[in-house]
CSV table of C-alpha atoms and ligand atoms in Angstrom, one decimal:
chain,number,residue,atom,x,y,z
A,1,MET,CA,123.2,94.4,78.7
A,2,MET,CA,119.7,94.5,80.3
A,3,LYS,CA,118.3,91.2,81.6
A,4,LEU,CA,114.7,90.5,80.7
A,5,ASN,CA,113.6,90.7,84.3
A,6,GLN,CA,115.1,94.2,84.6
A,7,LEU,CA,112.8,95.6,82.0
A,8,THR,CA,110.1,98.2,82.6
A,9,ILE,CA,106.5,97.7,81.5
A,10,ASN,CA,107.0,99.6,78.2
A,11,GLU,CA,110.4,98.0,77.4
A,12,ALA,CA,108.9,94.5,78.0
A,13,ARG,CA,105.9,95.3,75.8
A,14,GLN,CA,108.1,96.5,73.0
A,15,GLY,CA,110.3,93.5,73.2
A,16,LEU,CA,107.3,91.1,73.2
A,17,ASP,CA,105.7,92.9,70.3
A,18,LYS,CA,108.9,92.9,68.2
A,19,LYS,CA,109.2,89.2,69.0
A,20,GLU,CA,112.6,89.7,70.6
A,21,PHE,CA,111.5,87.3,73.3
A,22,THR,CA,108.4,85.5,74.4
A,23,SER,CA,106.3,85.9,77.5
A,24,LEU,CA,107.5,82.5,78.5
A,25,GLU,CA,111.1,83.6,78.4
A,26,LEU,CA,110.3,86.8,80.2
A,27,THR,CA,108.4,84.9,82.9
A,28,GLN,CA,111.2,82.3,83.2
A,29,ALA,CA,113.7,85.2,83.6
A,30,CYS,CA,111.6,86.6,86.5
A,31,LEU,CA,111.1,83.2,88.1
A,32,LYS,CA,114.9,82.5,87.9
A,33,ALA,CA,115.7,85.9,89.5
A,34,ALA,CA,113.1,85.3,92.1
A,35,LYS,CA,114.4,81.8,93.0
A,36,GLU,CA,118.0,83.1,93.1
A,37,ILE,CA,117.4,86.2,95.1
A,38,ASN,CA,114.4,85.4,97.3
A,39,PRO,CA,116.4,83.2,99.7
A,40,LYS,CA,118.4,86.3,100.6
A,41,VAL,CA,115.8,89.1,100.3
A,42,LYS,CA,112.7,87.1,101.3
A,43,ALA,CA,110.3,89.3,99.4
A,44,LEU,CA,108.0,86.6,98.3
A,45,LEU,CA,106.0,84.3,100.5
A,46,GLN,CA,105.1,82.2,97.6
A,47,ILE,CA,106.4,81.8,94.0
A,48,THR,CA,103.4,80.7,91.8
A,49,ASP,CA,105.5,79.0,89.1
A,50,ASP,CA,102.9,76.6,87.8
A,51,LEU,CA,100.3,79.3,87.4
A,52,ALA,CA,102.8,81.7,85.9
A,53,MET,CA,104.0,79.2,83.3
A,54,GLN,CA,100.5,78.3,82.3
A,55,GLN,CA,99.5,82.0,82.0
A,56,ALA,CA,102.7,82.7,80.0
A,57,LYS,CA,101.9,80.0,77.5
A,58,LYS,CA,98.4,81.4,77.1
A,59,ALA,CA,99.8,84.9,76.7
A,60,ASP,CA,102.2,83.8,74.0
A,61,GLN,CA,99.3,82.3,72.0
A,62,GLU,CA,97.4,85.6,72.3
A,63,ILE,CA,100.5,87.5,71.3
A,64,LYS,CA,100.8,85.3,68.2
A,65,LYS,CA,97.2,86.0,67.3
A,66,GLY,CA,97.9,89.7,67.7
A,67,GLN,CA,95.4,90.1,70.5
A,68,VAL,CA,97.5,92.1,72.9
A,69,GLY,CA,97.1,94.9,75.3
A,70,LEU,CA,99.9,96.7,77.2
A,71,PHE,CA,100.0,94.1,79.9
A,72,THR,CA,99.6,90.8,78.0
A,73,GLY,CA,102.4,88.5,79.1
A,74,LEU,CA,103.9,90.7,81.8
A,75,PRO,CA,105.0,89.2,85.2
A,76,ILE,CA,103.5,90.9,88.2
A,77,VAL,CA,103.7,90.4,92.0
A,78,LEU,CA,100.7,90.8,94.3
A,79,LYS,CA,100.9,91.8,98.0
A,80,ASP,CA,99.7,88.8,100.0
A,81,ASN,CA,96.6,90.7,101.2
A,82,MET,CA,94.9,90.5,97.8
A,83,LEU,CA,92.8,87.5,97.0
A,84,LEU,CA,94.0,85.3,94.1
A,85,LYS,CA,91.5,82.5,93.7
A,86,ASN,CA,92.7,79.0,94.8
A,87,THR,CA,95.9,80.4,96.1
A,88,ILE,CA,96.9,80.7,99.8
A,89,THR,CA,96.4,84.3,100.9
A,90,THR,CA,97.9,84.9,104.3
A,91,GLY,CA,97.7,88.7,104.9
A,92,GLY,CA,101.1,88.1,106.6
A,93,SER,CA,99.2,86.5,109.5
A,94,LYS,CA,99.5,83.1,111.1
A,95,ILE,CA,95.7,83.2,111.5
A,96,LEU,CA,95.4,82.9,107.7
A,97,GLU,CA,98.4,80.6,107.2
A,98,ASN,CA,96.4,78.0,105.3
A,99,TYR,CA,93.6,80.2,104.0
A,100,LYS,CA,92.9,79.6,100.3
A,101,ALA,CA,91.1,82.4,98.5
A,102,THR,CA,87.7,81.5,97.2
A,103,TYR,CA,87.4,84.4,94.8
A,104,ASN,CA,89.5,87.0,93.0
A,105,ALA,CA,90.0,90.6,94.2
A,106,THR,CA,88.7,93.0,91.6
A,107,VAL,CA,92.2,94.2,90.9
A,108,VAL,CA,93.2,90.6,90.3
A,109,ASP,CA,90.3,90.1,87.8
A,110,LYS,CA,91.4,93.3,86.0
A,111,LEU,CA,95.0,92.0,85.8
A,112,ASN,CA,93.8,88.6,84.6
A,113,ASN,CA,91.6,90.1,81.9
A,114,ALA,CA,94.6,92.1,80.8
A,115,GLY,CA,96.7,88.9,80.4
A,116,VAL,CA,99.1,89.5,83.3
A,117,ILE,CA,101.3,86.7,84.6
A,118,PHE,CA,101.2,86.2,88.4
A,119,ILE,CA,104.8,85.4,89.6
A,120,GLY,CA,104.1,85.3,93.4
A,121,LYS,CA,102.6,86.7,96.6
A,122,ALA,CA,104.7,89.3,98.4
A,123,ASN,CA,105.5,89.4,102.1
A,124,LEU,CA,103.9,92.2,104.3
A,125,ASP,CA,103.5,93.2,107.9
A,126,GLU,CA,100.6,91.3,109.5
A,127,PHE,CA,97.4,92.7,108.1
A,128,ALA,CA,99.4,95.6,106.6
A,129,MET,CA,100.3,96.9,110.1
A,130,GLY,CA,103.8,98.1,110.2
A,131,SER,CA,106.6,100.1,108.5
A,132,SER,CA,109.3,97.5,108.2
A,133,THR,CA,107.7,94.2,107.2
A,134,GLU,CA,109.1,92.8,110.4
A,135,ASN,CA,105.6,92.2,111.7
A,136,SER,CA,105.0,89.4,109.2
A,137,ALA,CA,104.3,86.1,110.8
A,138,PHE,CA,106.5,84.4,108.3
A,139,ASP,CA,109.7,86.1,107.1
A,140,LYS,CA,111.7,89.3,107.6
A,141,THR,CA,112.1,90.8,104.1
A,142,ARG,CA,115.5,92.5,103.5
A,143,ASN,CA,116.2,95.7,101.6
A,144,PRO,CA,117.9,94.9,98.3
A,145,TRP,CA,120.2,97.9,98.8
A,146,ASP,CA,121.5,96.6,102.1
A,147,LEU,CA,120.5,93.2,103.4
A,148,ASP,CA,120.9,94.3,107.0
A,149,ARG,CA,118.2,96.9,106.5
A,150,VAL,CA,114.4,96.8,106.3
A,151,PRO,CA,112.6,97.4,102.9
A,152,GLY,CA,110.0,99.5,104.7
A,153,GLY,CA,106.4,98.3,105.2
A,154,SER,CA,103.9,97.2,105.0
A,155,SER,CA,104.3,96.5,101.3
A,156,GLY,CA,108.0,95.7,101.9
A,157,GLY,CA,107.8,92.4,99.9
A,158,SER,CA,106.3,94.1,96.8
A,159,ALA,CA,108.8,96.9,96.9
A,160,ALA,CA,111.8,94.6,97.4
A,161,ALA,CA,110.6,92.3,94.6
A,162,VAL,CA,110.4,95.2,92.1
A,163,ALA,CA,113.8,96.7,93.3
A,164,ALA,CA,115.4,93.3,93.0
A,165,ASP,CA,113.9,92.7,89.5
A,166,MET,CA,112.0,89.6,90.5
A,167,CYS,CA,109.1,91.0,88.4
A,168,ILE,CA,108.2,93.8,86.1
A,169,ALA,CA,105.9,95.6,88.6
A,170,ALA,CA,103.9,94.9,91.7
A,171,LEU,CA,100.7,95.9,93.6
A,172,GLY,CA,100.7,97.1,97.2
A,173,SER,CA,98.2,98.7,99.5
A,174,ASP,CA,98.6,101.9,101.4
A,175,THR,CA,96.7,103.0,104.5
A,176,ALA,CA,99.2,105.4,106.0
A,177,SER,CA,102.4,104.8,104.1
A,178,SER,CA,102.6,101.2,103.0
A,179,ILE,CA,103.2,101.8,99.3
A,180,ARG,CA,105.2,105.1,99.4
A,181,GLN,CA,107.5,104.4,102.3
A,182,PRO,CA,108.7,101.0,101.0
A,183,ALA,CA,109.0,102.6,97.5
A,184,SER,CA,111.2,105.3,99.0
A,185,PHE,CA,113.3,102.8,101.0
A,186,CYS,CA,113.8,100.6,98.0
A,187,GLY,CA,114.4,103.3,95.4
A,188,ILE,CA,111.4,102.7,93.2
A,189,VAL,CA,108.1,104.6,92.3
A,190,GLY,CA,105.0,104.0,94.4
A,191,LEU,CA,101.5,105.6,94.2
A,192,LYS,CA,98.7,105.9,96.7
A,193,PRO,CA,95.7,106.7,94.5
A,194,THR,CA,92.9,108.9,95.7
A,195,TYR,CA,90.6,107.2,98.1
A,196,GLY,CA,87.8,105.7,96.1
A,197,ARG,CA,89.7,105.4,92.8
A,198,VAL,CA,90.7,101.8,93.0
A,199,SER,CA,88.4,99.0,94.2
A,200,ARG,CA,89.3,97.2,97.4
A,201,TYR,CA,87.0,94.3,96.8
A,202,GLY,CA,89.1,91.2,97.7
A,203,LEU,CA,91.7,93.2,99.6
A,204,ILE,CA,92.0,92.0,103.2
A,205,ALA,CA,90.7,95.0,105.2
A,206,MET,CA,92.8,96.9,107.6
A,207,THR,CA,91.5,100.4,108.0
A,208,SER,CA,88.6,100.5,105.5
A,209,SER,CA,88.2,104.3,105.5
A,210,LEU,CA,91.8,104.7,104.4
A,211,ASP,CA,93.0,101.6,102.6
A,212,GLN,CA,93.9,102.0,98.9
A,213,ILE,CA,95.6,99.6,96.4
A,214,GLY,CA,98.3,101.0,94.2
A,215,PRO,CA,101.3,100.3,91.9
A,216,LEU,CA,105.0,99.9,92.8
A,217,THR,CA,107.1,100.1,89.6
A,218,LYS,CA,110.5,101.0,88.1
A,219,ASN,CA,109.4,104.4,86.7
A,220,THR,CA,106.5,106.9,86.6
A,221,GLU,CA,105.2,105.9,83.2
A,222,ASP,CA,104.8,102.3,84.5
A,223,THR,CA,103.0,103.5,87.5
A,224,LEU,CA,100.6,105.5,85.3
A,225,SER,CA,100.0,102.4,83.1
A,226,LEU,CA,99.3,100.0,86.0
A,227,PHE,CA,97.1,102.6,87.8
A,228,ASN,CA,95.1,103.1,84.6
A,229,LEU,CA,94.5,99.3,84.5
A,230,ILE,CA,93.2,99.0,88.0
A,231,GLN,CA,91.3,102.2,88.6
A,232,GLY,CA,87.6,102.9,88.1
A,233,GLN,CA,84.2,102.2,89.6
A,234,ASP,CA,83.4,98.7,90.8
A,235,LYS,CA,79.9,97.8,91.8
A,236,LYS,CA,81.4,95.4,94.4
A,237,ASP,CA,83.0,98.3,96.3
A,238,ALA,CA,80.5,101.1,97.1
A,239,THR,CA,83.3,103.5,97.9
A,240,THR,CA,84.6,103.7,94.3
A,241,TYR,CA,83.8,106.5,92.0
A,242,LYS,CA,83.2,106.6,88.3
A,243,THR,CA,86.5,107.7,86.9
A,244,LYS,CA,88.4,107.6,83.6
A,245,PRO,CA,92.0,106.5,83.1
A,246,VAL,CA,94.5,109.2,83.0
A,247,ASP,CA,95.6,110.4,79.5
A,248,ILE,CA,99.2,109.3,79.1
A,249,LYS,CA,99.8,112.5,77.2
A,250,CYS,CA,100.0,114.3,80.6
A,251,LEU,CA,103.6,113.0,80.7
A,252,MET,CA,104.5,115.1,77.7
A,253,ASN,CA,103.5,118.4,79.4
A,254,ASP,CA,106.4,120.4,80.9
A,255,ILE,CA,106.0,121.9,84.3
A,256,LYS,CA,106.5,125.5,83.5
A,257,GLY,CA,104.3,127.6,85.7
A,258,VAL,CA,103.1,124.6,87.8
A,259,LYS,CA,102.5,125.9,91.3
A,260,ILE,CA,104.2,123.8,93.9
A,261,GLY,CA,103.8,124.2,97.6
A,262,MET,CA,106.5,123.2,100.1
A,263,PRO,CA,104.8,122.8,103.4
A,264,LYS,CA,107.3,123.8,106.1
A,265,GLU,CA,105.8,121.4,108.6
A,266,TYR,CA,107.4,118.6,106.5
A,267,PHE,CA,110.9,119.8,107.0
A,268,ILE,CA,111.1,119.6,110.7
A,269,GLU,CA,113.9,119.3,113.3
A,270,GLY,CA,114.6,115.7,114.0
A,271,MET,CA,114.4,114.6,110.4
A,272,ASP,CA,117.7,113.3,108.9
A,273,ALA,CA,119.6,116.4,107.7
A,274,GLU,CA,121.0,114.6,104.7
A,275,VAL,CA,117.5,113.5,103.6
A,276,ARG,CA,116.3,117.1,104.0
A,277,GLU,CA,119.2,118.4,101.8
A,278,ILE,CA,118.6,115.8,99.1
A,279,VAL,CA,114.9,116.6,99.0
A,280,LYS,CA,115.6,120.3,98.9
A,281,GLN,CA,117.9,119.7,95.9
A,282,ALA,CA,115.1,117.8,94.2
A,283,ILE,CA,112.7,120.7,94.7
A,284,LYS,CA,115.4,123.0,93.3
A,285,LYS,CA,115.5,120.8,90.3
A,286,LEU,CA,111.7,121.2,89.8
A,287,GLU,CA,112.2,124.9,90.0
A,288,ASP,CA,114.9,124.8,87.4
A,289,LEU,CA,112.4,122.9,85.2
A,290,GLY,CA,110.0,125.8,85.4
A,291,ALA,CA,107.8,125.1,88.4
A,292,GLU,CA,107.0,128.0,90.8
A,293,VAL,CA,107.8,126.7,94.3
A,294,THR,CA,106.5,128.6,97.4
A,295,GLU,CA,106.8,127.7,101.0
A,296,ILE,CA,103.4,127.3,102.6
A,297,SER,CA,102.2,126.2,106.0
A,298,MET,CA,99.8,123.4,107.0
A,299,PRO,CA,99.6,123.7,110.8
A,300,LEU,CA,97.3,120.7,111.2
A,301,THR,CA,99.9,118.3,109.9
A,302,LYS,CA,101.2,117.7,113.4
A,303,TYR,CA,97.9,116.1,114.4
A,304,ALA,CA,97.7,113.6,111.5
A,305,LEU,CA,99.6,110.8,113.1
A,306,ALA,CA,97.6,111.0,116.3
A,307,VAL,CA,94.3,111.0,114.3
A,308,TYR,CA,95.5,108.0,112.4
A,309,GLN,CA,96.4,106.0,115.5
A,310,ILE,CA,92.9,106.4,116.9
A,311,MET,CA,91.0,105.9,113.6
A,312,ALA,CA,93.2,103.0,112.4
A,313,THR,CA,93.2,101.1,115.7
A,314,SER,CA,89.4,101.5,116.0
A,315,GLU,CA,88.8,100.2,112.5
A,316,ILE,CA,91.4,97.4,112.9
A,317,ALA,CA,89.7,96.2,116.1
A,318,THR,CA,86.5,96.1,114.2
A,319,ASN,CA,87.9,94.5,111.1
A,320,LEU,CA,89.9,91.8,112.9
A,321,ALA,CA,86.8,90.7,114.9
A,322,ARG,CA,85.9,88.4,112.0
A,323,TYR,CA,88.9,86.1,112.7
A,324,ASP,CA,87.2,84.3,115.5
A,325,GLY,CA,88.3,80.7,114.7
A,326,ILE,CA,84.9,79.9,113.2
A,327,ARG,CA,84.7,81.7,109.9
A,328,TYR,CA,88.2,81.8,108.5
A,329,GLY,CA,91.6,80.4,109.1
A,330,LEU,CA,93.2,79.1,112.3
A,331,SER,CA,90.7,77.4,114.7
A,332,ALA,CA,91.9,76.4,118.1
A,333,LYS,CA,90.7,73.1,119.4
A,334,GLU,CA,88.9,74.0,122.5
A,335,PRO,CA,85.9,72.7,124.5
A,336,THR,CA,83.7,75.8,124.5
A,337,LEU,CA,82.9,78.5,121.9
A,338,GLN,CA,84.3,81.3,124.1
A,339,LYS,CA,87.6,79.4,124.4
A,340,VAL,CA,87.7,78.8,120.6
A,341,TYR,CA,87.3,82.6,120.1
A,342,GLY,CA,89.9,83.5,122.6
A,343,GLN,CA,92.5,80.9,121.8
A,344,SER,CA,92.2,81.2,118.1
A,345,LYS,CA,93.1,84.9,118.4
A,346,ALA,CA,95.7,84.4,121.1
A,347,GLN,CA,97.5,81.8,118.9
A,348,GLY,CA,96.8,83.4,115.5
A,349,PHE,CA,97.6,87.1,115.9
A,350,GLY,CA,101.0,88.6,116.4
A,351,ASN,CA,101.9,91.3,118.9
A,352,GLU,CA,101.2,94.3,116.7
A,353,ALA,CA,97.7,93.0,115.8
A,354,LYS,CA,97.0,92.4,119.5
A,355,ARG,CA,98.3,95.8,120.5
A,356,ARG,CA,96.0,97.5,118.0
A,357,ILE,CA,92.9,95.4,118.9
A,358,ILE,CA,93.4,96.5,122.5
A,359,LEU,CA,93.9,100.1,121.7
A,360,GLY,CA,91.1,100.3,119.2
A,361,THR,CA,88.7,98.5,121.6
A,362,PHE,CA,89.6,101.1,124.2
A,363,ALA,CA,89.1,104.1,121.8
A,364,LEU,CA,85.7,102.8,120.9
A,365,SER,CA,84.5,101.9,124.4
A,366,ALA,CA,81.6,103.7,126.1
A,367,GLY,CA,82.9,106.7,128.0
A,368,TYR,CA,86.0,107.1,125.8
A,369,TYR,CA,84.4,107.1,122.4
A,370,ASP,CA,83.7,110.8,122.5
A,371,GLN,CA,87.1,111.7,123.8
A,372,TYR,CA,89.0,109.7,121.3
A,373,TYR,CA,87.2,108.4,118.2
A,374,VAL,CA,84.8,111.3,117.7
A,375,LYS,CA,87.5,113.8,118.3
A,376,ALA,CA,89.8,112.1,115.8
A,377,GLN,CA,86.9,112.1,113.2
A,378,LYS,CA,86.5,115.9,113.8
A,379,LEU,CA,90.1,116.5,113.2
A,380,ARG,CA,90.0,114.3,110.2
A,381,VAL,CA,87.5,116.7,108.6
A,382,LEU,CA,89.7,119.7,109.5
A,383,ILE,CA,92.8,118.1,107.9
A,384,LYS,CA,90.8,117.4,104.8
A,385,LYS,CA,89.7,121.0,104.7
A,386,GLU,CA,93.3,122.2,105.1
A,387,PHE,CA,94.2,120.2,102.0
A,388,GLU,CA,91.2,121.7,100.1
A,389,GLN,CA,92.4,125.2,101.1
A,390,VAL,CA,96.0,124.7,100.0
A,391,PHE,CA,94.9,123.2,96.7
A,392,LYS,CA,93.1,126.4,95.9
A,393,LYS,CA,96.5,128.1,95.9
A,394,VAL,CA,98.9,125.4,94.5
A,395,ASP,CA,98.7,122.5,92.1
A,396,CYS,CA,100.6,120.1,94.2
A,397,LEU,CA,102.8,119.7,97.3
A,398,VAL,CA,106.3,118.4,97.5
A,399,THR,CA,107.8,116.8,100.7
A,400,PRO,CA,110.2,114.1,101.8
A,401,THR,CA,108.5,110.7,101.7
A,402,THR,CA,110.1,109.6,105.0
A,403,PRO,CA,112.2,111.4,107.7
A,404,SER,CA,115.2,109.0,107.2
A,405,VAL,CA,116.5,106.3,104.8
A,406,ALA,CA,115.9,102.6,105.5
A,407,PHE,CA,116.7,101.6,109.0
A,408,LYS,CA,118.4,98.4,110.3
A,409,LEU,CA,116.4,95.3,111.0
A,410,GLY,CA,115.6,95.2,114.7
A,411,GLU,CA,116.3,98.9,115.2
A,412,LYS,CA,112.7,100.0,115.8
A,413,TYR,CA,111.1,96.6,116.2
A,414,GLU,CA,110.9,96.8,120.1
A,415,ASP,CA,109.8,100.4,120.0
A,416,PRO,CA,106.4,100.7,118.3
A,417,LEU,CA,106.1,104.5,119.0
A,418,THR,CA,109.4,105.2,117.1
A,419,MET,CA,108.3,102.8,114.3
A,420,TYR,CA,104.9,104.7,114.0
A,421,LEU,CA,106.9,108.0,113.5
A,422,SER,CA,108.1,106.7,110.1
A,423,ASP,CA,104.6,107.5,108.7
A,424,ILE,CA,104.7,111.1,109.7
A,425,TYR,CA,104.9,112.5,106.1
A,426,THR,CA,102.8,110.0,104.4
A,427,VAL,CA,99.8,109.6,106.7
A,428,PRO,CA,98.2,113.1,106.0
A,429,ALA,CA,97.5,112.1,102.4
A,430,ASN,CA,95.4,109.1,103.6
A,431,ILE,CA,93.6,111.2,106.2
A,432,GLY,CA,92.8,113.9,103.6
A,433,GLY,CA,91.8,111.3,101.0
A,434,VAL,CA,94.1,112.9,98.4
A,435,CYS,CA,96.6,111.2,96.1
A,436,ALA,CA,100.4,111.0,96.5
A,437,ILE,CA,103.4,109.4,94.8
A,438,SER,CA,106.9,108.7,95.9
A,439,ILE,CA,109.8,108.8,93.4
A,440,PRO,CA,113.5,108.2,93.8
A,441,CYS,CA,115.5,111.5,94.3
A,442,GLY,CA,118.9,110.6,95.5
A,443,PHE,CA,121.0,108.5,97.9
A,444,ASP,CA,122.2,109.0,101.4
A,445,GLN,CA,125.0,106.6,102.4
A,446,GLY,CA,124.2,104.4,99.5
A,447,LEU,CA,120.5,104.1,100.4
A,448,PRO,CA,117.6,105.6,98.3
A,449,VAL,CA,115.8,108.7,99.3
A,450,GLY,CA,112.2,109.4,98.2
A,451,LEU,CA,110.5,112.6,97.1
A,452,GLN,CA,106.7,112.7,97.8
A,453,ILE,CA,104.4,114.7,95.6
A,454,ILE,CA,100.8,115.2,96.8
A,455,ALA,CA,97.8,116.4,94.7
A,456,LYS,CA,94.1,117.0,95.2
A,457,PRO,CA,91.6,114.1,94.9
A,458,PHE,CA,91.4,112.6,91.4
A,459,ASP,CA,94.3,114.7,90.1
A,460,GLU,CA,96.7,111.8,89.7
A,461,GLN,CA,97.7,113.2,86.3
A,462,MET,CA,99.4,116.1,88.1
A,463,LEU,CA,101.5,113.6,90.1
A,464,PHE,CA,102.5,111.8,87.0
A,465,ARG,CA,103.3,115.0,85.1
A,466,VAL,CA,105.6,116.4,87.8
A,467,ALA,CA,107.2,113.1,88.6
A,468,ASN,CA,107.9,112.3,85.0
A,469,ASN,CA,109.5,115.7,84.4
A,470,TYR,CA,111.8,115.1,87.3
A,471,GLU,CA,112.6,111.6,86.2
A,472,GLN,CA,113.5,112.7,82.6
A,473,ALA,CA,116.0,115.2,84.1
A,474,THR,CA,117.6,112.7,86.6
A,475,ASP,CA,118.6,109.1,86.6
A,476,TRP,CA,118.1,108.1,90.2
A,477,HIS,CA,115.3,105.7,89.2
A,478,LYS,CA,117.7,103.8,86.9
A,479,GLN,CA,120.1,102.8,89.7
A,480,LYS,CA,120.1,99.1,90.6
A,481,PRO,CA,121.1,97.5,93.9
A,482,GLU,CA,123.9,94.9,93.8
A,483,ILE,CA,122.6,91.8,95.6
B,1,LIG,N1,103.0,102.1,109.1
B,1,LIG,C1,101.5,102.0,108.9
B,1,LIG,C2,101.0,101.3,110.1
B,1,LIG,O1,101.7,100.6,110.8
B,1,LIG,C3,101.3,101.3,107.7
B,1,LIG,C4,99.9,101.1,107.4
B,1,LIG,C5,99.6,100.9,106.0
B,1,LIG,O2,99.8,101.9,105.2
B,1,LIG,N2,99.1,99.8,105.6
B,1,LIG,O3,99.8,101.4,110.4
């Protein structure tokens, strides 16, 4: 018997509409699960019970009046780098430990207008920098499939909350991997939308030219629904485009004749052999379902991570300059302004933030700017063009999401370079500005493996179509961890 907190978006909607349960009951089931499981998994930094109960009562009134949309009364979790007015929003950093948001992010406004219930704020690597959620200043989130392992990062809290059924769905943000890699590690679906398709107004900036907000959910249809709710132009974010929601009917189309490219650079030596085998079987399945799979080559893939390191650290150094002890958050008590700046940063930022500020400042400094930053920008254009070229020949690409399954806590923490390598298959999609999804495609030693599908900009419907066909033919996404 399914518990209410285990439901998908559609199942919850049907149950609410048929009056099998109320939003209050659904919300209480999620809050109960969150309170029981969170002490072990540490997915949520904050459980917003009061707000949730208040919103649930309001949703039930609306449901009674028959004024419902797909999301009315559904409990959702937000990554704690999205502003929810009057609620502490930490960005995973000590520097914002007591920072109360003064306005709503655009995605939060959209969820609010749709009648969503906010259950809590999810843990993350400090300012979304990391691949394990171990860089959080507050808690180390655990993987619901194995509490000794990381949930991935930086949206590890959001992914673990969905995998552990503390909520119906969650939002995360993805700059290099941060939705897809934790989705893969936790056995759920995660989407990085096309750059410019979802507003980042009210998202704490990390690498502004790459950051995107996206859904983490229990299946592809839910990802499509949540994506449709948050996407579209926002006059408060000048990088957004005028786009329409994806027609849900795309899920009904089969994939006969869909041209899928398998880039050989994503199946390299050094990746986990089991993961490669499982992903290859998943690709075989897509072939059985009628897709035409061909091996292709994307030789610039090998530069993506290096380009990312330069671009990301440069933008991070710039974006984090605003935390100076004067404008936001922690302010060191010091006699001079210089010392307030210095000490606020010294006390407020964790090691990864400091490392990246130093690297980014170096990459942008006079004398090195041309060698590093400008060169990275040139390569970025070439990588984008390489995607454009392949998408003239194929409809989408399939790859592993990560080179291995979830690793142990502490395993890579002291070794940032190895940690950075976890992003190797996900970062090209951010650099190229394209869209990509990760879906569950099997298990290695009891741990989930993710299949990544990549499509051209604004072609999310292709991702949903291929992912849904795979899901209908398998039941990996239905597996639940025992906690
Ligand atoms: N692993 C990436 C990093 O450390 C994650 C960034 C992201 O997607 N937010 O930079």
